[in-house]
Coordinates of C-alpha atoms in Angstrom, one line a residue:
Chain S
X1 CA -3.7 3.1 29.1
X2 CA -7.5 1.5 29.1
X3 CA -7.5 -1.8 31.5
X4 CA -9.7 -3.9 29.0
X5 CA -8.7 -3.6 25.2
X6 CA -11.1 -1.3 23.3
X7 CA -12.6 -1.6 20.0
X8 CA -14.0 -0.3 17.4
X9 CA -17.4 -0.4 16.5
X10 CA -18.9 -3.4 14.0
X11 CA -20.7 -1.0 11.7
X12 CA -22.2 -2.4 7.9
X13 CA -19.4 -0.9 6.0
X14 CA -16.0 -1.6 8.6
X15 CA -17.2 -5.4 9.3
X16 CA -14.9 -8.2 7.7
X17 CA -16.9 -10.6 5.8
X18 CA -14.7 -13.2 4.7
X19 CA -12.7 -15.9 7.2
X20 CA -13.5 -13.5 10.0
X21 CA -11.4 -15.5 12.4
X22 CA -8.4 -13.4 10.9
X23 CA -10.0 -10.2 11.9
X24 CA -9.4 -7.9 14.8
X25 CA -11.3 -5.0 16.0
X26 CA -8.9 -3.6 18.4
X27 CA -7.7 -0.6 18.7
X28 CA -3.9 -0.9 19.7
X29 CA -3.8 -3.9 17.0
X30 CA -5.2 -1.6 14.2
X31 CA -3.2 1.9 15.0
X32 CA 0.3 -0.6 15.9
X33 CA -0.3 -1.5 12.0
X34 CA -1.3 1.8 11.2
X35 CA 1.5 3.2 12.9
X36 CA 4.5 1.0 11.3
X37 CA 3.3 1.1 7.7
X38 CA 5.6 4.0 6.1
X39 CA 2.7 4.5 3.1
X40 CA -0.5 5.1 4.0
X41 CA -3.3 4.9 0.9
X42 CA -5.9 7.3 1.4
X43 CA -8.9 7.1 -0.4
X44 CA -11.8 9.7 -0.9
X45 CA -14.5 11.1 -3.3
X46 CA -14.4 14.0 -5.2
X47 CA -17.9 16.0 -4.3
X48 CA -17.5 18.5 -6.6
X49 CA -20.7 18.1 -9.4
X50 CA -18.4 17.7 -12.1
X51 CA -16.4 14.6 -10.5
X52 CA -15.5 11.6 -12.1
X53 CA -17.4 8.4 -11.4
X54 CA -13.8 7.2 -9.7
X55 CA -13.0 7.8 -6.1
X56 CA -9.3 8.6 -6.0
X57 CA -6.4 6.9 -3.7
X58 CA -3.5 9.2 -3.0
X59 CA -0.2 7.7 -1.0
X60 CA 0.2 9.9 2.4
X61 CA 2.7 9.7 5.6
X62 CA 0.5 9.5 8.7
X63 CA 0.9 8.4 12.1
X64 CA -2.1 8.1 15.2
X65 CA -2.0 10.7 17.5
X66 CA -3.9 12.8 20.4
X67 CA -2.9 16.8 20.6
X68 CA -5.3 16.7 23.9
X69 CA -3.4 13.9 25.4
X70 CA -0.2 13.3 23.7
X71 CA 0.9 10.6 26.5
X72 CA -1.9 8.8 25.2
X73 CA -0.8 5.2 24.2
X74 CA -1.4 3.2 20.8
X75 CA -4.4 1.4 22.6
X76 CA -6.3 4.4 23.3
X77 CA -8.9 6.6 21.1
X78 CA -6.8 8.7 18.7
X79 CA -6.7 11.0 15.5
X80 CA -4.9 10.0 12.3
X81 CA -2.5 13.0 11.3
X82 CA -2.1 12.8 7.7
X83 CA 0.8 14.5 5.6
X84 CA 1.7 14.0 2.1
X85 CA 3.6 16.0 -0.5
X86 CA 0.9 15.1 -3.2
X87 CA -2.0 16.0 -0.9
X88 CA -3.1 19.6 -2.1
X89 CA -6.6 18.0 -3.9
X90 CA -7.4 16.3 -0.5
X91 CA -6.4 19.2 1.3
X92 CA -8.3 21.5 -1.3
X93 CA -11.7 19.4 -0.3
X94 CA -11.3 18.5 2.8
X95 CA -11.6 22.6 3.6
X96 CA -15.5 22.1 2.3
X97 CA -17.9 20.5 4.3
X98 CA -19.3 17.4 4.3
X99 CA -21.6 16.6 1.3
X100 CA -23.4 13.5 2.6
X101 CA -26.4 15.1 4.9
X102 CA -30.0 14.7 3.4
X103 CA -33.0 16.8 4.7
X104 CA -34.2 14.6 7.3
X105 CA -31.1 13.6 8.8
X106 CA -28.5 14.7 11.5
X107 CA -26.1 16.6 10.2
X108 CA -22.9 14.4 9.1
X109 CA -19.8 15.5 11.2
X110 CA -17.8 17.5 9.3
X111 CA -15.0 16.6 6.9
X112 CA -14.2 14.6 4.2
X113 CA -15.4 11.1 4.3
X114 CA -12.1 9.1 3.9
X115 CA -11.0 5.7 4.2
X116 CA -7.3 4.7 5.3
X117 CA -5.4 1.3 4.5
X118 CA -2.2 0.2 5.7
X119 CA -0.8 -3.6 4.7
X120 CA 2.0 -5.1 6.0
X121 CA 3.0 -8.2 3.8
X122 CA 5.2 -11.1 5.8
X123 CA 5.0 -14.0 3.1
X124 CA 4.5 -15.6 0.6
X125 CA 2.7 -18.6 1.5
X126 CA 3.4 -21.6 -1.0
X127 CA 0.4 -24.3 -1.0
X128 CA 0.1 -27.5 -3.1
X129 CA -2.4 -26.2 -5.5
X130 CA -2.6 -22.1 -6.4
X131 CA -6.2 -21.8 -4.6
X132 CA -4.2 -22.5 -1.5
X133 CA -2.0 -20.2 -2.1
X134 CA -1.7 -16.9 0.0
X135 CA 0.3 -14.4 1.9
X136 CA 1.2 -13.6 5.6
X137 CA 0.4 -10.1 6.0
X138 CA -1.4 -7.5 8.4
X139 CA -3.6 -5.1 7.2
X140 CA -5.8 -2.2 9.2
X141 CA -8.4 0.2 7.7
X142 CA -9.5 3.3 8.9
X143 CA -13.1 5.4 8.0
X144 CA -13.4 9.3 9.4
X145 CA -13.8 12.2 8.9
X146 CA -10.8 14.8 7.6
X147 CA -10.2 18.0 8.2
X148 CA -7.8 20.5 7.5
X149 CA -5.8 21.0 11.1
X150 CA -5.6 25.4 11.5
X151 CA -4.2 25.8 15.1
X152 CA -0.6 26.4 14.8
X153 CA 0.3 24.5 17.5
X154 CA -1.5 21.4 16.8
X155 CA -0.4 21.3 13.5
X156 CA 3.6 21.5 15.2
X157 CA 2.3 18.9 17.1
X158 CA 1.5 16.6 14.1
X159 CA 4.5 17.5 11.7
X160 CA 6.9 16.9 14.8
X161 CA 5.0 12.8 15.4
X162 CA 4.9 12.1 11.2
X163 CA 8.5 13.5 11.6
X164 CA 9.2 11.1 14.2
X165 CA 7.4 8.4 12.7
X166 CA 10.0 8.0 9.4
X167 CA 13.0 8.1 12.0
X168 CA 12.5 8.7 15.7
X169 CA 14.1 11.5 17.0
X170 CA 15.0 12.8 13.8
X171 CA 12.6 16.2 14.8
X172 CA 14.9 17.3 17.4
X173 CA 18.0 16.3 15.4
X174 CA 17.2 18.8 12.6
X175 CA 17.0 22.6 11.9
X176 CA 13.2 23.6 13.9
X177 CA 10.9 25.1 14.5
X178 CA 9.9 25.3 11.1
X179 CA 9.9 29.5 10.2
X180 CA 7.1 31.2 9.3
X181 CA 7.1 30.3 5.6
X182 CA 7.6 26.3 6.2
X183 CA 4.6 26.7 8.6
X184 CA 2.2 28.6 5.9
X185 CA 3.0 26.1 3.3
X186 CA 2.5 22.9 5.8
X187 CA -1.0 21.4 5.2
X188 CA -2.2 18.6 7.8
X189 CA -5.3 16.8 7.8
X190 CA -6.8 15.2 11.1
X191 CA -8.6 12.6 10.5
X192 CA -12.0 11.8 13.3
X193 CA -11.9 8.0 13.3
X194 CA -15.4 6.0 13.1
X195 CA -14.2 3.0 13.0
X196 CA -12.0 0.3 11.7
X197 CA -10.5 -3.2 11.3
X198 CA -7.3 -5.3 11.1
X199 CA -6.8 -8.8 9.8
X200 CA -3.7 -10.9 10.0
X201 CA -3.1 -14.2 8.2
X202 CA 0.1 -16.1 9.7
X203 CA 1.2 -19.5 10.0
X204 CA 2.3 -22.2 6.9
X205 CA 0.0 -23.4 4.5
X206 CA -3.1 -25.1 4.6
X207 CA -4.1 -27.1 1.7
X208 CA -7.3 -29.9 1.5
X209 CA -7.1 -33.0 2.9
X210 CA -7.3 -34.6 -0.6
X211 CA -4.5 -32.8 -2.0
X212 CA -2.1 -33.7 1.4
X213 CA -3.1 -37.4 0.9
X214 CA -2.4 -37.3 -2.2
X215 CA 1.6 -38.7 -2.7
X216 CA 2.1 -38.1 -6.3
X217 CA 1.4 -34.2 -5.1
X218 CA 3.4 -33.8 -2.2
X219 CA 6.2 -35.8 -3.7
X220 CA 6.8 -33.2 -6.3
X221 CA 4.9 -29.4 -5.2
X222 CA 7.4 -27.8 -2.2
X223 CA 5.1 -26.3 0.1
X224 CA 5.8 -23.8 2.4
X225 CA 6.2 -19.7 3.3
X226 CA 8.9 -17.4 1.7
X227 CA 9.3 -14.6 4.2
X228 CA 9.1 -11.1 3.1
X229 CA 10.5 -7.5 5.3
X230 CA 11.6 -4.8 4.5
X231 CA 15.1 -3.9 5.2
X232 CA 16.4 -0.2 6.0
X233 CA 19.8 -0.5 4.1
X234 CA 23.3 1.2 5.1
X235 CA 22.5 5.0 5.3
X236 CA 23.9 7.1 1.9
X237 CA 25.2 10.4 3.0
X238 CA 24.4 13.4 0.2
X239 CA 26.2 15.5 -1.6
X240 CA 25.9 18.3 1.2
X241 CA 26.4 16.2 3.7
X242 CA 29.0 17.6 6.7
X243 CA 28.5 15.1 9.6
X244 CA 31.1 12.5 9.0
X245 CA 29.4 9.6 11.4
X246 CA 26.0 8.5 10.9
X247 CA 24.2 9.7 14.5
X248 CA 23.5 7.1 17.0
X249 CA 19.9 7.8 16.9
X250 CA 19.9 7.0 13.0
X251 CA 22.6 3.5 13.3
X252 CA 20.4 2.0 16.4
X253 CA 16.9 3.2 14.6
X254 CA 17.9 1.4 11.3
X255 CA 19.9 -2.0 13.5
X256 CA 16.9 -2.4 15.4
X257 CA 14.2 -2.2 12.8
X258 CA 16.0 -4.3 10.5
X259 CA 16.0 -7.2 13.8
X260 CA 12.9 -6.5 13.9
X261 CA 11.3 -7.2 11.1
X262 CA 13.1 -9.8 10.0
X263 CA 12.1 -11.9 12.6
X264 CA 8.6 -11.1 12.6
X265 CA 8.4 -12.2 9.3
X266 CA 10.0 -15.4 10.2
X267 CA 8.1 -15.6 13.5
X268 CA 4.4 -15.6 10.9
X269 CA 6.3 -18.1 8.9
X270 CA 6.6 -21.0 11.4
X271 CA 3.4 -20.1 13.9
X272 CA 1.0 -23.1 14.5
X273 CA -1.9 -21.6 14.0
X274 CA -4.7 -23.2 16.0
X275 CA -7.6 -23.4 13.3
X276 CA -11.0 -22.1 14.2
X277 CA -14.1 -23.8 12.2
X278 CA -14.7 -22.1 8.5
X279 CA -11.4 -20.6 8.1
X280 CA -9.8 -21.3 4.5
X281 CA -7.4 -20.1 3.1
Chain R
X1 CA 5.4 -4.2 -28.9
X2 CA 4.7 -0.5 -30.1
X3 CA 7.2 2.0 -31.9
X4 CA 6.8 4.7 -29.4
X5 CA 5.9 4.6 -25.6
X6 CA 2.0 4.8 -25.1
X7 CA 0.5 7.3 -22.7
X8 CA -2.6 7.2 -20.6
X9 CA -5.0 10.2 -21.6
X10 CA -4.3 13.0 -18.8
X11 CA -8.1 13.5 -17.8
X12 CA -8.8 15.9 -15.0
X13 CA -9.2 13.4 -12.3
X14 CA -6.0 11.3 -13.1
X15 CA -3.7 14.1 -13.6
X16 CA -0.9 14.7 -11.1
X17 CA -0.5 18.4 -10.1
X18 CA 1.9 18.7 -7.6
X19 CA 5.3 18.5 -8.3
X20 CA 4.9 17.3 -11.6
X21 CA 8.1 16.9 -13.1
X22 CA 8.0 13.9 -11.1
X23 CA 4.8 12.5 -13.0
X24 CA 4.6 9.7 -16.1
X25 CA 2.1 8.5 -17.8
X26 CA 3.7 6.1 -19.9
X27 CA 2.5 2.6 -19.9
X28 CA 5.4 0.8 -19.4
X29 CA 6.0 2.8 -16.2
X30 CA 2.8 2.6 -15.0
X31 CA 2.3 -1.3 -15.5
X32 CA 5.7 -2.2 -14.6
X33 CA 5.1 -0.4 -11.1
X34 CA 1.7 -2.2 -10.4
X35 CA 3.1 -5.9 -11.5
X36 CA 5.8 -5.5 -9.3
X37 CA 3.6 -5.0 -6.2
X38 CA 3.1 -7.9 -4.2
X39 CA 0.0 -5.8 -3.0
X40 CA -2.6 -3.4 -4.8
X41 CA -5.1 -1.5 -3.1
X42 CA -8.6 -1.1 -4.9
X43 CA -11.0 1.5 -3.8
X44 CA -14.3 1.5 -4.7
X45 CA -17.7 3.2 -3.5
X46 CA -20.6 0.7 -2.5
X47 CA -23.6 1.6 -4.8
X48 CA -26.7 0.8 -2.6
X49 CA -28.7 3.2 -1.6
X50 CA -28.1 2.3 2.4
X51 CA -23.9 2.8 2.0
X52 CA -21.9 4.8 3.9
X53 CA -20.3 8.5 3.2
X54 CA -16.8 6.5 3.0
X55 CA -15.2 4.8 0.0
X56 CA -13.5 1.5 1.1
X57 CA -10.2 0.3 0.4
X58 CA -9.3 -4.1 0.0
X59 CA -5.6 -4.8 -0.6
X60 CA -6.0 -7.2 -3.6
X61 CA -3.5 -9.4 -5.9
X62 CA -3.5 -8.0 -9.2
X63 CA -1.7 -8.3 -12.4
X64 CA -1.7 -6.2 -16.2
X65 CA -2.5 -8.8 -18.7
X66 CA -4.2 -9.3 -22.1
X67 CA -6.1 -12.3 -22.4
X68 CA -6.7 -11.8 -26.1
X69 CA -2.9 -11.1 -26.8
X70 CA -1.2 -13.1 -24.2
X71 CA 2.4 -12.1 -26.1
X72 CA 1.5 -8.2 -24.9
X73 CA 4.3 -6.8 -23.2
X74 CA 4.4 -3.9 -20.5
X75 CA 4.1 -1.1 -22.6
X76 CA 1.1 -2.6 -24.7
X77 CA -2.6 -1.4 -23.6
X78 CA -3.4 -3.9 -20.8
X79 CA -6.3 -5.3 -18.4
X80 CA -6.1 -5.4 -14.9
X81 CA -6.8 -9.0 -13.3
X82 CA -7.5 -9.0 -9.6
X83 CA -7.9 -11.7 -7.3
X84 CA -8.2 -11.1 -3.6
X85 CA -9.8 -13.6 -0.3
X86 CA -11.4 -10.4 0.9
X87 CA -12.7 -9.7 -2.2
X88 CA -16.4 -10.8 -2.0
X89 CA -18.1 -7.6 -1.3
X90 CA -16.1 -5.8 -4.3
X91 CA -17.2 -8.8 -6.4
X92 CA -20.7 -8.9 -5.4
X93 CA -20.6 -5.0 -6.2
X94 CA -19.2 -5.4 -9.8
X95 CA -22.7 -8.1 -10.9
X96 CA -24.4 -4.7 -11.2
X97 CA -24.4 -2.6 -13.5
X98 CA -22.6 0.9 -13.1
X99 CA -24.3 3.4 -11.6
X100 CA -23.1 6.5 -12.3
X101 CA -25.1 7.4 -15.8
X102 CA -27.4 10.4 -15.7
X103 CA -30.1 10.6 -18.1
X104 CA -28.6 12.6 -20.7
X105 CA -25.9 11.0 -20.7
X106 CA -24.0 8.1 -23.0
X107 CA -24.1 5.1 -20.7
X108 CA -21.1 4.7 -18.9
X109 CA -18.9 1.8 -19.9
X110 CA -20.4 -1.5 -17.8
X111 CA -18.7 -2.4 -14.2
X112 CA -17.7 -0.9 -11.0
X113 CA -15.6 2.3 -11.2
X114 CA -12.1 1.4 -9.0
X115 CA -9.6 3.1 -8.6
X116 CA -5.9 1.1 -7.7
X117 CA -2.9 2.4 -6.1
X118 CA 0.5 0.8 -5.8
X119 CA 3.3 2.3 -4.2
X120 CA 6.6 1.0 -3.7
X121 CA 9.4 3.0 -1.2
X122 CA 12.8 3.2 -2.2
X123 CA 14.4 5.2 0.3
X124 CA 14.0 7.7 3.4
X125 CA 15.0 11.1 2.6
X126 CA 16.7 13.5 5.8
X127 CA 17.2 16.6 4.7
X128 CA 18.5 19.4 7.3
X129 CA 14.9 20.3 8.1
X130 CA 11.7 18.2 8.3
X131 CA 9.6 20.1 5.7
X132 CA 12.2 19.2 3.2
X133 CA 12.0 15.2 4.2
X134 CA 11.0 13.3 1.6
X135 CA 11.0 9.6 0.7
X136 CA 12.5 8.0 -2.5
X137 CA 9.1 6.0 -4.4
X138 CA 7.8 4.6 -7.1
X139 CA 4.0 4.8 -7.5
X140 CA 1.4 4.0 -9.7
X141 CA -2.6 5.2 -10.2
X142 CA -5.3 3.5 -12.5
X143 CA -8.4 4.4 -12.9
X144 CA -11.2 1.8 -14.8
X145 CA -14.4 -0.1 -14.3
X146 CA -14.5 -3.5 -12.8
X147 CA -16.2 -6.7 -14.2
X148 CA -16.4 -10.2 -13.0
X149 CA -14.7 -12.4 -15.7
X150 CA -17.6 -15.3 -16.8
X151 CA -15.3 -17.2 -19.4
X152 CA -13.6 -19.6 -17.9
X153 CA -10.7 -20.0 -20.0
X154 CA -10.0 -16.2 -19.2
X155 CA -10.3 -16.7 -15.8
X156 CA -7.7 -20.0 -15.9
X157 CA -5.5 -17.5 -17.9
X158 CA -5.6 -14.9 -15.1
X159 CA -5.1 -17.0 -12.5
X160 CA -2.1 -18.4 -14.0
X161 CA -1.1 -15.0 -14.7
X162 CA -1.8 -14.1 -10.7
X163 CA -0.1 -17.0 -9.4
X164 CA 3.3 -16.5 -11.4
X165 CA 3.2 -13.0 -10.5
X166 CA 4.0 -14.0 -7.1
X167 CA 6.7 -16.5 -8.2
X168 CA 7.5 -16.9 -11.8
X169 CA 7.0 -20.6 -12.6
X170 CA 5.0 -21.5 -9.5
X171 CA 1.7 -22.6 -11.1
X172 CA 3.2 -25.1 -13.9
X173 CA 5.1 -26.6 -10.1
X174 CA 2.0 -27.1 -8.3
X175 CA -0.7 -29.2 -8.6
X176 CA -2.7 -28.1 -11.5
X177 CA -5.3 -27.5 -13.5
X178 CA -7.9 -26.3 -11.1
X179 CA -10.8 -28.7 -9.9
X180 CA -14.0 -28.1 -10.6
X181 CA -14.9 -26.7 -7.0
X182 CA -11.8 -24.7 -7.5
X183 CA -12.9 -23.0 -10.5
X184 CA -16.7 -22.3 -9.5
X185 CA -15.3 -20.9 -6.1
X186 CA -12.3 -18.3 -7.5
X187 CA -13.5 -14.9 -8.7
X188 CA -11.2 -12.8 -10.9
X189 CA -11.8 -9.3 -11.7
X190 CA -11.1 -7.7 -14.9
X191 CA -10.3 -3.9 -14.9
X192 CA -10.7 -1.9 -18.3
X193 CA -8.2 0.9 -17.6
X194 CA -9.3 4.6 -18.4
X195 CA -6.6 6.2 -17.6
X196 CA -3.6 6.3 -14.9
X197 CA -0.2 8.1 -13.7
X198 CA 2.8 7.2 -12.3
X199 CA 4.6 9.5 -9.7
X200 CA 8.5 8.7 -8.8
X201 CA 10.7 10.2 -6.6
X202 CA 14.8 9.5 -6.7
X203 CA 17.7 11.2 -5.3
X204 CA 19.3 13.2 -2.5
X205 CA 17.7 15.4 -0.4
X206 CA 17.5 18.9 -1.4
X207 CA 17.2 21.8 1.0
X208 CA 16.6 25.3 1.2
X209 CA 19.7 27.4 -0.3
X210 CA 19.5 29.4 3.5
X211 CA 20.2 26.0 5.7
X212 CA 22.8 24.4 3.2
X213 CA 24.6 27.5 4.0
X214 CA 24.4 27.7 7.6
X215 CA 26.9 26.5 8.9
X216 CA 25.9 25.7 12.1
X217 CA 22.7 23.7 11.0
X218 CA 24.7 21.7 8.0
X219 CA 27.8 21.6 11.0
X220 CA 24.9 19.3 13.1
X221 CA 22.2 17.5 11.0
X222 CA 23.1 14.5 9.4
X223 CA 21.6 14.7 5.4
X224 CA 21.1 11.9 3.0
X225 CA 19.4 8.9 2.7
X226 CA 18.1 4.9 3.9
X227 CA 17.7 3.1 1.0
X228 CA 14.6 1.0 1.7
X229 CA 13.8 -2.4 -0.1
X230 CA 11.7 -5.6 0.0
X231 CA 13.8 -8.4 0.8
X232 CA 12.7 -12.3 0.7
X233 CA 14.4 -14.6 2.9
X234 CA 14.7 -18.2 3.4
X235 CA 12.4 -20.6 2.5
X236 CA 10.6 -22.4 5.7
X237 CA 9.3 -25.5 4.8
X238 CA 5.9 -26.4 5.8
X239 CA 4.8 -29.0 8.3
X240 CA 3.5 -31.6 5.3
X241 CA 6.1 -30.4 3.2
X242 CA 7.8 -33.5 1.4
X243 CA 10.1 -32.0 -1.0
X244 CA 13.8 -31.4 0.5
X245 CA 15.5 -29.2 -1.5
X246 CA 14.3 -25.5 -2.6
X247 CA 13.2 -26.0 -6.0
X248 CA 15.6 -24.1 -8.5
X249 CA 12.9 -21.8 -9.8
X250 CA 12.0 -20.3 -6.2
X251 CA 15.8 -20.3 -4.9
X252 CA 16.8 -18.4 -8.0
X253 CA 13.6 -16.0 -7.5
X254 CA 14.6 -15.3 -4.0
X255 CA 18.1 -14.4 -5.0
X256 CA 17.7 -12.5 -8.2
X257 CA 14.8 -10.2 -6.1
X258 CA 16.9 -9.7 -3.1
X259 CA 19.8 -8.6 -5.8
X260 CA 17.6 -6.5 -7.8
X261 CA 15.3 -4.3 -4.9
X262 CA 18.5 -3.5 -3.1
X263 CA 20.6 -2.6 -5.8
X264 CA 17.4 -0.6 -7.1
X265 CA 17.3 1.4 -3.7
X266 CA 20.6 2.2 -3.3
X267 CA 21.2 3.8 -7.2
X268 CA 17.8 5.6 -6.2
X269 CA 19.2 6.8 -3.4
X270 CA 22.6 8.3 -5.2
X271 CA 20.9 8.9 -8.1
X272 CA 21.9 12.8 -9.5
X273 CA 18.6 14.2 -10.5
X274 CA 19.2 17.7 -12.8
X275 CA 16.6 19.8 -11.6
X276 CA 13.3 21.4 -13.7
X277 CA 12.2 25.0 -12.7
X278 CA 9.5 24.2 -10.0
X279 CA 10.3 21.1 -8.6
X280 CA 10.8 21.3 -4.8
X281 CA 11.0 18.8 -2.1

């Protein structure tokens, strides 16, 4: 673990704009979000010459990772390892190089340019007026470079952390290694990180001074935050199903998440935010 | 409302390829997946000349609407309105005209092309090995080009529409209409639609014929799944919050969601799905 927090680089492109004061640069705050978020929207351009003006957004499992230093904590400099069953045109491109060099300058590192989101949403936050109105949430993005991982082992490496990132443990609970045929047909993409944000909005809402003064307003318009998390229900055995208990590993996973979140959620509702100057809502 | 369901076109760029059985493009699906998301996520490519390799991603509040035929249901051709406090860059982009025309070329409909995702997860999937994990979802593609709304009737219209997306009835409770400064500050989006998809995912795992009859793999690992789902909890009142009770419209919101996404999960998650030739996990 680093003594002093890193972060990520202010480049043009990963820089928040608007009420800054929400946004973090950190590395452990953006890859914790990163981390927790079960869908992962990826977005890229097609470079072939015949590609639609659109870039594309495909939903992908992923989770932050070193294959050098595994021990390596959630505040360090990591890869993103992404997996997803409807990944085959990222995966299909991503085996080209990069198509963003011109003549006089360094060559771009290789990969596909992508960009990663992850948003957490904790509220619904319920202001006199709708202009006030807004949500708790935490949201990272991610820019890099992807490639398509080829080393057998890394790419264990990867499947077994995504596998462990839906439920941990679940790897070693189930039928591996993966045989030959599982591991031909498993496509993972490592993602070089260039840099990134995070921005968090917590706390109740704010609302003008003229509105808050105003008694006709607050007499009538409840203000406040509905909180919002997402609950991992009572586990639904299927039809082939043999093992009569649901494992220990699975019952504590989904009790402790559940805990979790809920009170995070709750925790964003009632925080007194200390306001810095220019932040709206 | 129309006889028959509407589909999006299936253009080469918006058509899903892998495991397509799963796949829709009926309107109704489609729309009904992105109003229900509390968050969309727009991506977009920054068209000056000094812009990054990377498209970037803003998580955004959106909803489907038709300003000209407010009555328009679901499964009626439909607009995209999006409204987002990070959306400044995206909105300064979409002044300019599109750039993607070539010289032989028609010109390109006006805007910014975007592309937005929703995805919504239903439900963990633990089959007996991890390439056969899968989650239980709902998503939802669209592709179009993005304009700044001028009118300001439409853009009152779309914010009402926005703001009782997030609670049905909350912008007749609150203090409206818009103030001047209100109105000059908000920026809506409009997104003309060219095409989108819908991807869905329900039901048990499904493994490999060889480890459903091993018996010494189905003897150990637990199969089935964890229903997943959204939940809303308790109002928290807000420190100059002067109302005591929950109003009725937001108490009965919070209940009839909570009802609904859980009950939605768990039929997902027992759901019998027959299976089409080529569909795997």
């Amino acid at each position: 673990m680093p003594r002093t927090e890193l972060e990520y680089p202010k480049e043009p492109y990963g820089t928040v704009k608007r009420y800054s004061p929400r946004a973090s640069y950190a590395l452990r705050t953006i890859h914790t979000i990163i981390n927790t978020s079960p869908i992962l929207h990826v977005s890229f351009n097609d470079p072939s010459p015949s590609s639609s003006p659109f870039p594309t957004i495909l939903p992908m499992l992923g989770q932050m990772g070193s294959f050098a230093r595994p021990s390596a904590d959630e505040g360090d400099v990591l890869d993103l390892y992404l997996h997803g069953y409807v990944s085959s045109r990222l995966i299909n491109i991503s085996r080209q190089p990069s198509s963003s060099s011109t003549p006089d300058a360094p060559p771009p590192p290789p990969g596909l340019p992508v960009c990663i989101a992850a948003s957490h949403l904790d509220g619904l936050v319920l202001a006199l007026t709708p202009n006030a109105h807004s949500y708790n949430y935490r949201s990272a993005i991610l820019y890099g470079h992807a490639t398509l991982v080829s080393d057998p082992s890394e790419r264990l490496y990867a499947m077994q952390l995504i596998t462990d990132g839906v439920v941990p443990g679940r790897w070693a609970a189930t039928r591996v290694p993966p045989n030959k045929g599982e591991m031909a047909s498993t496509s993972v993409l490592k993602v070089r990180i260039a840099t990134g944000s995070a921005k968090i909005r917590q706390g109740p809402p704010g609302d003008d001074k003229g509105d808050k003064e105003d008694g006709e307003v607050t007499g009538r318009v409840w203000t406040g935050v509905v909180p919002v998390y997402q609950v991992l229900g009572e586990p639904v055995a299927g039809p082939y199903n043999e093992v009569k208990e649901v494992p220990g590993y699975l019952g504590e996973y989904v009790r402790e998440t559940n805990g979790m979140t809920r009170e995070a959620a709750f925790e964003a509702a009632k925080k007194v935010v200390v306001k810095k100057g220019g932040e709206g809502e």
